Structure formats: structure tokens, C-alpha cells
Coordinates of C-alpha atoms in Angstrom, one line a residue:
M307 CA 98.9 115.3 145.3
D308 CA 96.9 113.0 143.0
G309 CA 97.0 115.7 140.3
K310 CA 100.7 115.9 140.5
V311 CA 101.1 112.2 140.2
I312 CA 98.8 112.1 137.2
A313 CA 100.8 115.0 135.6
R314 CA 104.1 113.2 136.2
W315 CA 103.3 109.7 135.2
P316 CA 103.8 110.2 131.4
L317 CA 107.3 111.4 132.1
A318 CA 107.9 108.3 134.2
G319 CA 106.5 106.2 131.4
L320 CA 108.9 107.8 128.9
L321 CA 111.8 107.0 131.2
L322 CA 110.7 103.4 131.3
L323 CA 110.4 103.3 127.5
V324 CA 113.9 104.8 127.1
M325 CA 115.3 102.0 129.4
L326 CA 113.4 99.3 127.6
C327 CA 114.6 100.6 124.2
A328 CA 118.1 100.6 125.5
C329 CA 117.6 96.9 126.4
F330 CA 116.4 96.0 123.0
V331 CA 119.1 97.9 121.3
R332 CA 121.6 96.0 123.4
L333 CA 119.8 92.8 122.4
G334 CA 120.0 93.8 118.8
L335 CA 123.8 94.5 119.2
W336 CA 124.3 91.1 120.7
Q337 CA 122.3 89.2 118.0
S338 CA 124.6 89.4 114.9
Q339 CA 122.6 87.3 112.4
A340 CA 120.5 89.1 109.7
I341 CA 116.7 88.6 110.2
V342 CA 114.7 87.9 107.0
D343 CA 114.8 91.1 104.8
E344 CA 117.9 92.3 106.7
G345 CA 119.7 89.8 104.5
V346 CA 119.0 92.2 101.6
H347 CA 119.1 95.6 103.3
V348 CA 122.3 95.1 105.3
P349 CA 124.5 94.1 102.4
Q350 CA 123.1 97.0 100.4
V351 CA 124.0 99.5 103.1
A352 CA 127.4 97.9 103.5
G353 CA 128.0 98.1 99.8
F354 CA 127.2 101.8 99.7
M355 CA 129.5 102.4 102.7
R356 CA 132.3 100.8 100.6
G357 CA 131.6 103.2 97.7
S358 CA 130.0 100.5 95.5
L359 CA 127.0 101.6 93.5
N360 CA 125.9 98.0 92.7
T361 CA 122.4 97.1 94.0
E362 CA 121.2 93.8 95.5
P363 CA 119.4 91.6 93.0
N364 CA 116.4 91.0 95.4
L365 CA 115.9 94.7 96.4
A366 CA 112.3 95.6 96.0
M367 CA 112.6 99.3 97.0
I368 CA 114.6 102.2 95.5
P369 CA 117.7 102.2 97.8
G370 CA 117.1 105.7 99.3
Y371 CA 116.9 104.3 102.8
H372 CA 120.1 102.5 102.2
V373 CA 121.9 105.7 101.1
V374 CA 120.7 107.5 104.3
M375 CA 121.8 104.6 106.5
A376 CA 125.2 104.4 104.8
G377 CA 125.7 108.1 105.3
L378 CA 124.8 107.9 108.9
M379 CA 126.9 104.8 109.5
S380 CA 129.9 106.4 107.8
A381 CA 129.5 109.6 109.8
T382 CA 129.5 107.7 113.1
G383 CA 132.4 105.4 112.0
L384 CA 130.3 102.3 112.8
S385 CA 129.6 99.4 110.5
S386 CA 128.1 96.4 112.5
L387 CA 124.6 95.0 112.1
G388 CA 123.9 95.9 115.7
A389 CA 124.9 99.5 115.1
M390 CA 122.6 99.7 112.1
R391 CA 119.8 98.5 114.3
G392 CA 120.6 101.2 116.8
V393 CA 120.4 103.8 114.1
S394 CA 117.2 102.4 112.8
A395 CA 115.7 102.7 116.4
L396 CA 116.4 106.4 116.1
F397 CA 114.0 106.6 113.2
G398 CA 111.3 105.2 115.5
V399 CA 112.0 108.1 117.9
V400 CA 111.8 110.6 115.0
A401 CA 108.4 109.1 114.0
A402 CA 107.1 109.4 117.6
L403 CA 108.3 113.0 117.9
T404 CA 106.7 113.9 114.6
F405 CA 103.4 112.2 115.7
Y406 CA 103.5 114.3 118.9
F407 CA 103.7 117.5 116.9
I408 CA 100.9 116.4 114.6
R409 CA 98.6 115.8 117.6
R410 CA 99.6 119.2 119.0
K411 CA 98.6 120.8 115.7
L412 CA 95.3 119.0 115.9
S413 CA 94.7 120.4 119.3
D414 CA 95.2 117.3 121.4
D415 CA 95.8 118.4 125.0
D416 CA 97.2 114.9 125.7
A417 CA 99.7 114.9 122.8
L418 CA 102.4 113.4 125.0
V419 CA 100.2 110.5 125.9
S420 CA 99.2 110.1 122.3
A421 CA 102.9 109.9 121.3
V422 CA 103.6 107.3 124.0
L423 CA 100.7 105.2 122.8
F424 CA 102.0 105.6 119.3
F425 CA 105.6 104.6 120.2
V426 CA 104.6 101.4 122.1
F427 CA 102.1 100.3 119.5
P428 CA 102.8 96.5 118.8
L429 CA 102.6 96.8 115.1
F430 CA 105.4 99.4 115.0
Y431 CA 107.6 98.6 118.0
P432 CA 109.4 95.4 116.8
Y433 CA 110.5 97.1 113.6
Y434 CA 112.3 99.9 115.4
F435 CA 115.1 97.4 116.0
L436 CA 115.4 95.9 112.5
V437 CA 117.2 97.2 109.5
Y438 CA 114.0 97.6 107.5
T439 CA 112.6 100.4 105.4
D440 CA 109.2 100.6 107.1
I441 CA 109.9 102.8 110.1
F442 CA 112.1 105.2 108.1
S443 CA 109.4 105.4 105.5
L444 CA 106.8 106.0 108.3
A445 CA 108.9 108.9 109.8
V446 CA 109.2 110.6 106.4
V447 CA 105.5 110.3 105.6
L448 CA 104.6 111.7 109.0
L449 CA 107.0 114.6 108.4
A450 CA 105.1 115.3 105.2
V451 CA 101.7 115.1 107.0
L452 CA 102.9 117.5 109.6
S453 CA 104.0 120.0 106.9
A454 CA 100.6 119.6 105.1
I455 CA 98.5 120.2 108.2
S456 CA 100.7 123.3 108.9
G457 CA 99.8 124.6 105.4
R458 CA 103.2 124.0 103.9
H459 CA 102.1 122.0 101.0
V460 CA 105.2 122.7 98.8
L461 CA 107.4 121.3 101.5
A462 CA 105.1 118.4 102.1
A463 CA 105.2 117.6 98.4
F464 CA 109.0 117.7 98.3
I465 CA 109.2 115.4 101.3
M466 CA 106.7 113.0 99.7
T467 CA 108.9 113.0 96.6
L468 CA 111.9 112.0 98.6
S469 CA 109.9 109.3 100.4
L470 CA 109.4 107.5 97.1
A471 CA 113.1 106.6 97.3
A472 CA 112.3 104.6 100.5
R473 CA 109.0 103.0 99.4
Q474 CA 107.5 103.5 96.0
N475 CA 103.9 103.0 97.2
N476 CA 104.2 106.2 99.2
V477 CA 102.9 107.8 96.0
V478 CA 99.5 106.8 97.4
W479 CA 100.1 109.0 100.5
A480 CA 101.1 111.9 98.2
A481 CA 97.7 111.5 96.6
F482 CA 96.1 111.5 100.0
L483 CA 97.8 114.8 100.8
A484 CA 96.7 116.3 97.5
A485 CA 93.1 115.4 98.4
Y486 CA 93.7 116.8 101.9
A487 CA 94.9 120.1 100.4
A488 CA 92.0 120.3 97.9
W489 CA 89.2 119.5 100.4
P490 CA 88.6 123.0 101.7
A491 CA 88.2 124.5 98.3
L492 CA 85.8 121.7 97.2
A493 CA 83.8 122.1 100.4
A494 CA 83.4 125.9 100.0
R495 CA 79.6 126.5 100.0
H496 CA 79.4 130.0 98.5
A497 CA 81.6 129.6 95.4
S498 CA 80.7 128.3 92.0
A499 CA 81.6 124.9 90.9
G500 CA 84.2 126.2 88.5
T501 CA 85.8 128.4 91.2
R502 CA 85.9 125.5 93.6
L503 CA 87.6 123.2 91.0
K504 CA 90.1 125.8 90.1
D505 CA 91.0 126.5 93.8
A506 CA 91.2 122.8 94.5
F507 CA 93.5 122.2 91.6
T508 CA 95.7 125.1 92.8
A509 CA 95.9 123.8 96.3
A510 CA 96.8 120.3 95.2
L511 CA 99.2 121.4 92.5
P512 CA 102.4 120.9 94.5
Y513 CA 101.7 117.2 94.7
V514 CA 102.1 116.9 91.0
L515 CA 105.8 116.7 91.8
P516 CA 105.8 113.3 93.5
A517 CA 103.3 112.0 90.9
L518 CA 105.6 113.0 88.1
A519 CA 108.6 111.6 89.9
F520 CA 106.8 108.3 90.4
L521 CA 105.7 108.1 86.7
A522 CA 109.2 108.9 85.5
Y523 CA 110.7 106.2 87.7
W524 CA 108.1 103.7 86.5
R525 CA 108.8 104.5 82.9
W526 CA 112.6 104.3 83.4
N527 CA 112.5 101.1 85.5
G528 CA 109.8 99.3 83.6
S529 CA 108.2 98.1 86.9
I530 CA 107.2 99.6 90.2
V531 CA 109.5 97.1 91.9
F532 CA 113.1 98.2 91.8
S533 CA 114.7 94.8 90.9
A534 CA 113.5 93.1 87.7
R535 CA 114.5 89.8 89.2
I536 CA 111.6 89.9 91.7
S537 CA 109.1 92.1 89.8
G538 CA 107.0 89.0 88.9
A539 CA 106.2 88.4 92.6
H540 CA 104.9 92.0 92.9
P541 CA 102.7 92.6 89.8
D542 CA 101.9 96.2 88.9
L543 CA 98.4 97.6 88.8
T544 CA 96.7 94.7 90.5
L545 CA 94.4 94.8 93.5
H546 CA 94.1 92.1 96.2
G547 CA 92.1 92.1 99.4
G548 CA 94.4 90.2 101.8
N549 CA 96.1 93.1 103.4
V550 CA 92.8 95.0 103.8
W551 CA 91.2 92.0 105.6
L552 CA 94.3 91.5 107.8
T553 CA 94.3 95.2 108.8
L554 CA 90.6 95.1 109.6
F555 CA 91.2 92.0 111.7
L556 CA 94.0 93.7 113.6
F557 CA 91.7 96.7 114.4
P558 CA 89.6 95.1 117.1
M559 CA 92.5 93.0 118.3
L560 CA 94.6 96.1 119.0
F561 CA 91.9 98.7 119.6
P562 CA 89.2 96.8 121.5
H563 CA 87.7 99.9 123.1
D564 CA 87.4 101.8 119.9
A565 CA 86.0 98.7 118.1
W566 CA 83.3 98.3 120.7
K567 CA 82.3 101.9 120.6
G568 CA 82.1 101.7 116.8
L569 CA 79.9 98.6 117.0
Q570 CA 77.6 100.4 119.3
S571 CA 77.3 103.2 116.7
F572 CA 76.7 100.6 114.0
G573 CA 74.0 99.0 116.1
K574 CA 72.2 102.4 116.3
A575 CA 72.5 102.7 112.5
V576 CA 71.0 99.3 112.1
R577 CA 68.0 100.2 114.3
A578 CA 67.4 103.3 112.3
R579 CA 67.9 101.6 108.9
P580 CA 67.7 97.8 109.1
L581 CA 69.0 97.3 105.6
V582 CA 72.4 98.5 106.8
L583 CA 72.8 95.0 108.3
L584 CA 73.3 93.7 104.7
V585 CA 76.8 95.4 104.7
P586 CA 78.5 92.9 107.0
V587 CA 76.7 90.0 105.3
V588 CA 78.0 91.1 101.9
L589 CA 81.5 91.7 103.3
C590 CA 81.5 88.2 104.9
A591 CA 80.8 86.7 101.5
W592 CA 83.6 88.7 99.9
V593 CA 86.5 88.1 102.3
R594 CA 89.2 85.8 101.0
M595 CA 92.8 85.3 102.3
R596 CA 94.7 84.0 99.4
G597 CA 98.0 85.9 99.4
S598 CA 101.1 85.0 97.3
G599 CA 103.2 81.9 97.3
D600 CA 105.4 83.3 100.1
N601 CA 102.3 83.4 102.4
H602 CA 102.1 79.6 102.3
A603 CA 105.7 78.9 103.3
F604 CA 107.6 78.9 106.6
L605 CA 104.4 78.5 108.7
D606 CA 106.5 77.6 111.7
Y607 CA 108.4 80.9 111.7
F608 CA 106.1 83.7 110.2
I609 CA 103.2 84.4 112.5
H610 CA 101.1 86.0 109.8
N611 CA 101.7 83.1 107.4
A612 CA 100.5 80.6 110.0
F613 CA 97.5 82.8 110.7
I614 CA 96.6 83.0 107.0
A615 CA 96.8 79.2 106.7
F616 CA 94.7 78.8 109.9
V617 CA 91.8 81.1 108.7
A618 CA 91.7 79.6 105.2
H619 CA 89.2 76.8 105.9
G620 CA 86.3 75.7 108.1
W621 CA 84.9 77.5 111.1
A622 CA 88.1 79.6 111.5
R623 CA 87.4 81.1 108.1
V624 CA 83.8 81.8 109.0
C625 CA 84.8 83.5 112.3
F626 CA 87.5 85.5 110.6
C627 CA 85.2 86.7 107.9
L628 CA 82.6 87.8 110.5
L629 CA 85.1 89.6 112.6
V630 CA 86.6 91.4 109.6
A631 CA 83.1 92.5 108.5
L632 CA 82.2 93.8 111.9
A633 CA 85.5 95.6 112.2
A634 CA 84.8 97.4 108.9
C635 CA 81.4 98.4 110.2
S636 CA 82.9 99.6 113.4
I637 CA 86.0 101.6 112.2
V638 CA 83.9 103.8 109.8
F639 CA 82.3 105.4 112.9
T640 CA 85.6 106.8 114.1
R641 CA 85.4 110.5 114.8
F642 CA 88.3 112.6 113.5
R643 CA 89.8 115.9 114.8
D644 CA 90.0 117.0 111.3
P645 CA 87.1 116.0 109.1
R646 CA 89.5 115.3 106.3
G647 CA 90.8 112.3 108.3
V648 CA 88.0 110.3 106.6
L649 CA 90.2 110.4 103.5
I650 CA 92.5 107.9 105.2
Y651 CA 90.1 105.1 104.5
P652 CA 90.0 105.0 100.6
F653 CA 93.7 105.7 100.3
S654 CA 94.5 103.0 102.8
V655 CA 92.5 100.5 100.9
V656 CA 94.3 101.4 97.7
C657 CA 97.7 101.2 99.4
L658 CA 97.0 97.9 101.1
A659 CA 95.3 96.3 98.1
S660 CA 98.2 97.1 95.8
S661 CA 100.3 94.2 97.2
V662 CA 99.5 90.5 96.6
L663 CA 101.9 89.6 99.5
I664 CA 100.1 89.8 102.8
E665 CA 102.3 91.4 105.5
N666 CA 101.2 93.0 108.8
R667 CA 103.8 95.7 108.3
Y668 CA 102.0 97.0 105.3
S669 CA 99.4 98.3 107.8
I670 CA 101.9 100.5 109.6
V671 CA 101.2 103.8 107.7
P672 CA 97.4 103.4 107.6
F673 CA 97.2 102.7 111.3
A674 CA 99.7 105.6 112.1
L675 CA 97.6 108.1 110.1
W676 CA 94.4 106.8 111.6
M677 CA 95.8 107.2 115.1
A678 CA 97.1 110.7 114.2
F679 CA 93.7 112.1 113.0
R680 CA 91.3 110.3 115.3
E681 CA 89.5 112.4 117.9
E682 CA 90.1 110.2 121.0
N683 CA 93.1 108.3 122.2
S684 CA 93.0 104.7 123.4
L685 CA 92.5 104.3 127.1
R686 CA 95.7 105.0 129.0
W687 CA 96.0 101.5 130.5
M688 CA 96.5 100.3 126.9
I689 CA 100.0 101.7 127.2
L690 CA 100.9 98.9 129.6
V691 CA 99.1 96.3 127.5
W692 CA 100.8 97.4 124.3
L693 CA 104.2 97.7 126.0
A694 CA 104.0 94.2 127.3
L695 CA 102.9 92.8 124.0
S696 CA 105.5 94.9 122.1
S697 CA 108.3 93.6 124.4
L698 CA 107.2 90.0 123.9
L699 CA 107.1 90.4 120.1
T700 CA 110.4 92.3 119.9
Y701 CA 112.2 89.7 122.1
G702 CA 110.9 86.9 119.9
V703 CA 111.9 88.6 116.7
L704 CA 115.4 89.6 117.9
T705 CA 116.1 86.1 119.2
K706 CA 114.9 84.6 115.9
S707 CA 112.2 82.6 117.7
F708 CA 109.6 83.9 115.2
M709 CA 108.9 86.7 112.8
L710 CA 105.7 88.8 112.6

């Protein structure tokens, strides 16, 4: 009997999630005022639905997401903000289903539990119900990853090229998949260096397509940011640590069990090589949370802005730096189902560091890929913890009490 209960509980959990999603979609339908960036995205979608090709002056992304949304809204005959939020929630479902198939491909016997954990993750969940590009972009990137781990690199490269029309910085994940494709050839032991390089180049060749598309767009537009009006707030080819540090801080907050296991492994490494202890010391001295001007405004509404201001001085800054350093030393000991999962780290750093504006949602794809490739899942009881936290955050966002 116990075995049957254990076997059935994920399905019961899924039913609960469906009901909860319906509640939040209903809440999104009821709340008819645009929330933060929806003030740009919703008019853009509405403009495309009217047949206008004009773009919003504050649009940072290529309007591919908006074209898709306008097409889906027109096909359904709907046009309200609430309906747009309902369609956006479907992208979250697509992302979770794709994540499920990725875990299946990586031989996860508990792929359903993995997908449930993914779906209720507090960093993702509130954005399912907003007209934002992030979850749509996540779903497309995961589709490309699924294609790549299935060996369909041409298809993956094509999908990644399309993903640039949702978020231009997805070119970093195209480079990640190129490295993923090239890895087996470079790791071949019984081939000459020349053969390995040739085979690696051949394997990664399809990903030249998104690279060329990105460079052509950059050349044509003159800036990575779509709108010239706001390009000064998002400078090209600059690196900043803020999003990296915030992501590392979120790791032990959201994955306490994984962080603790990683720290235990780090402790063993320190006992074997005491000089390793210098790593967190150096990181502590390096951590700074500066951000852009937008990160120092609206502290009473944006949680991440208030947090950045809080950890900028005194003992709060010392504690933050220490936690970030220990999180970095912990996360590197994660075991992956595919050894190529370790590539997530350098490409995540590049992607996160490319933005001067510090936003928790920039961590969505790095965390999603890390969760997809890691060997173990979080403990099952974390589903309830994450679900409760996600519900609280989503309710607060949709009622305009605060923004993440």
C-alpha cells in the first residue's frame, strides 16, 4: 500500500499545481494593470495585433516574443492583459515539459519529480503569470538543449538562432551548446591533436548560424540592445559582477541541502590542500554589489533593489560576501549526469556578467540548466517549501504589493 501511495503522490501533486495555476491565472485576469515591464511588452503585442510594425521606444529585446504572442492572441480572438498572462503561463508548462524530457534523456528515473521541482521553483514561478520574455526564452533554450543532447545539433542551432529574437544574450547559450557538441571530440584519447580539433570544429559547426545571426543583427542595429533610446543603460561588451554574486547568494537560499553537501566536499578539499581556503578569502575581497542606477531606486517596491541597498555597507556586506564566497566553493562540487554539465559554469558567468543591471530573473536560465544536468534532485519535501514560497511571491507580484 505504501508503495502505491508513493507512486501516486506525484500525480496528486500535479493536480494541486494545475489547480493553483488556475487560481493565479484567474488572479492575473482580475488584475488589469500592467506590472513594471509589462508596460512595454503589452503595448508592443497589442500593436502587432493591430497590424502596426512600429516598436516601443523602450524595448530592449528584439520583438520576437511579441510577434509570437500577437499571433497566439489573434488566433484565439482574445486581447486582454489577463488573456496574455494566461498564454504566458502556457510557456511555463512548455518549459516544464521540455525539462521533463531532458531529465528522461539524462536517465533520471524520477524525471516527473524533477519536472515538478522545476515547475514550482520560486525563481521561475511568478514570471509564468506575467507578460515577460523570460519564460518564453527559457522554454526555447530548453528545447534547443533537448535537441542537442539528442544529437540533433542542426535543429538545436536553428532553435537557438530563433531564440535570439526573444533575448539577444541567448547567443551565450548557443556558444554553450557549441562547446557541448565539441567536447566528445576534444576528449577523445586515441586521436591526434589535429584530428580532435577537426572533429570538434565539425561537431560545433552548426552553431556558427546563431553566431553569424547575432553579429549581423549587432552590425545592423549598432547595439546589442534593440532600442537606441535605452542602449546607454545596457552597455555592450562590459562585464559586471553583480548578477553573479546575486545568483551565488540565491544558491544556498533555494538549495540548502545541495549547498550543505557542497560545503562538506569543500571541507574535505581544504583538509587535503589547506591552501584551497584562500579561494573564499579572495572571493570575499572581490565581491561588490554596485549595479546600475535603476538598482538604487524604488527600494520600497523591488525586493532585489532593497536587498542590494541592504548588503552595500557594514556587517550586512561582510556576511553577504562570506555567504557568496562559500556558495561558490560549494556549487562547484555538484555532480552532473553528463560531465559536460560543468560547462554551465563559465557560460553562466559570462551571461550573468554581461548586464550591469542586477535582476534575479537573469539567473533563470543558469539555474534551469544547472537543475537539468545535475545528478541528484532536491529533496522531495522541497516541493512543498518552494510551492508555498512561489505562491506567496506570485500573489504579492500580481496584487502589486511588491516586485521581485
